[in-house]
């Protein structure tokens, strides 16, 4: 059982890793999945994240054997399973709408797979009790599925899938039909169960919040291609393209076209919204990494601050609209006519029409080449003493 962080470190070199190598799948001549190279580490919870139609379910179906690849290979550890039918792959699946037998009780549903696999009776009971306990469904083992709530049914579906002890557990938007509160609760359960059992899991979702919340690593897909794979904080702090930056994050990132400028020995980025004074270390880092003075600078709304008084680095803006989330407020601002979003703690309450001054936490910014839209510089990676003194959220 995993109890500490060291235990859960992922092993990129494990011989049990599952690999997709140059996998392709077309439907009607169109690539649903294109040259997919992805490794699922042993015991990891990998989330495949992407918008609708990006090829997530197809990737999952290729792993399950529900779809067969047009090209490429799939390995489960050393075994090439590319041509292997679903029932021989030792996988389990859970979908948004479950495949339980509605008129049978929970017990019968969970045991069904084990009966088929001719698992000995005493082992069946033992395993069922284990998953029932893990998923807190032991109180209603004798209830029929059609007498359960949506959340309870998904718990049973997960139990039924886990009881088989699969090599790979595939989940395709399993909580999408549940309300937000229940979804969060079940996600938490899944993370805990994953830790406890150490099952290798692949979880498909279009919901970036869900992905950031539960993943060991996230694989971001767009238009059938893998765009970025890495730990959640890496995806959040170092999105490799402006597309990933826009897709991942609790609030829409500000992407400002701009130009680096030096004035009186000080570094600025000149944008449509105004001229921001940039932290010297970040300015130097971005300048060195970018091919020209032109840039798209990515500023997450949550890494800004608003102030009633201007500073040498701030940009003036007007409050256009605001939304109060309880612990924070999202301000939609107009700076020089350009849109800018800021999310700040609730204790700074400005009204629509108020003038405010926008400060940026430069140590959290990301800088893109405007021609390729690819990441040139993530200020997080700033080395040396300047990083230590760059302003956090003051
Ligand atoms: P996602 O899971 O990210 O929403 P999918 O993998 O379901 O994306 O779909 C990727 C692309 O492949 C889409 O354009 C979709 O229309 C197409 N597609 C998926 N499955 C089929 C199918 N069985 N027949 C035809 N087209 C399909």
mmCIF file of C-alpha atoms and ligand atoms in Angstrom, residues 27-28 30-33 50-59 67 172 204, ligand 1:
data_model
loop_
_atom_site.group_PDB
_atom_site.id
_atom_site.type_symbol
_atom_site.label_atom_id
_atom_site.label_comp_id
_atom_site.label_asym_id
_atom_site.label_seq_id
_atom_site.Cartn_x
_atom_site.Cartn_y
_atom_site.Cartn_z
ATOM 1 C CA UNK A 27 -12.303 7.195 -39.753
ATOM 2 C CA UNK A 28 -13.560 8.006 -43.240
ATOM 3 C CA UNK A 30 -9.669 11.437 -41.419
ATOM 4 C CA UNK A 31 -7.161 10.915 -38.624
ATOM 5 C CA UNK A 32 -8.895 10.456 -35.274
ATOM 6 C CA UNK A 33 -5.484 9.662 -33.772
ATOM 7 C CA UNK A 50 -8.502 17.479 -24.791
ATOM 8 C CA UNK A 51 -11.548 19.162 -26.297
ATOM 9 C CA UNK A 52 -14.379 17.161 -27.809
ATOM 10 C CA UNK A 53 -13.278 15.391 -30.985
ATOM 11 C CA UNK A 54 -9.559 15.528 -30.186
ATOM 12 C CA UNK A 55 -9.172 11.732 -30.271
ATOM 13 C CA UNK A 56 -9.210 10.911 -26.555
ATOM 14 C CA UNK A 57 -11.845 8.174 -26.711
ATOM 15 C CA UNK A 58 -10.267 6.710 -29.804
ATOM 16 C CA UNK A 59 -6.929 6.486 -27.978
ATOM 17 C CA UNK A 67 -10.800 -0.251 -31.977
ATOM 18 C CA UNK A 172 -13.831 7.521 -20.205
ATOM 19 C CA UNK A 204 -10.170 10.519 -20.286
HETATM 20 P P1 LIG B 1 -12.897 12.731 -28.153
HETATM 21 O O1 LIG B 1 -12.979 11.506 -27.324
HETATM 22 O O2 LIG B 1 -11.696 13.561 -27.864
HETATM 23 O O3 LIG B 1 -14.153 13.553 -28.118
HETATM 24 P P2 LIG B 1 -13.012 10.904 -30.383
HETATM 25 O O4 LIG B 1 -11.875 10.006 -30.222
HETATM 26 O O5 LIG B 1 -14.358 10.417 -29.947
HETATM 27 O O6 LIG B 1 -12.702 12.296 -29.683
HETATM 28 O O7 LIG B 1 -13.145 11.334 -31.896
HETATM 29 C C1 LIG B 1 -12.052 11.802 -32.658
HETATM 30 C C2 LIG B 1 -12.518 12.002 -34.074
HETATM 31 O O8 LIG B 1 -12.829 10.729 -34.677
HETATM 32 C C3 LIG B 1 -13.776 12.833 -34.198
HETATM 33 O O9 LIG B 1 -13.674 13.614 -35.346
HETATM 34 C C4 LIG B 1 -14.863 11.793 -34.324
HETATM 35 O O10 LIG B 1 -15.937 12.296 -35.059
HETATM 36 C C5 LIG B 1 -14.158 10.686 -35.090
HETATM 37 N N1 LIG B 1 -14.699 9.359 -34.737
HETATM 38 C C6 LIG B 1 -14.556 8.732 -33.540
HETATM 39 N N2 LIG B 1 -15.123 7.514 -33.558
HETATM 40 C C7 LIG B 1 -15.654 7.356 -34.810
HETATM 41 C C8 LIG B 1 -16.365 6.300 -35.455
HETATM 42 N N3 LIG B 1 -16.650 5.139 -34.828
HETATM 43 N N4 LIG B 1 -16.737 6.491 -36.747
HETATM 44 C C9 LIG B 1 -16.435 7.637 -37.385
HETATM 45 N N5 LIG B 1 -15.771 8.668 -36.832
HETATM 46 C C10 LIG B 1 -15.374 8.538 -35.569
#
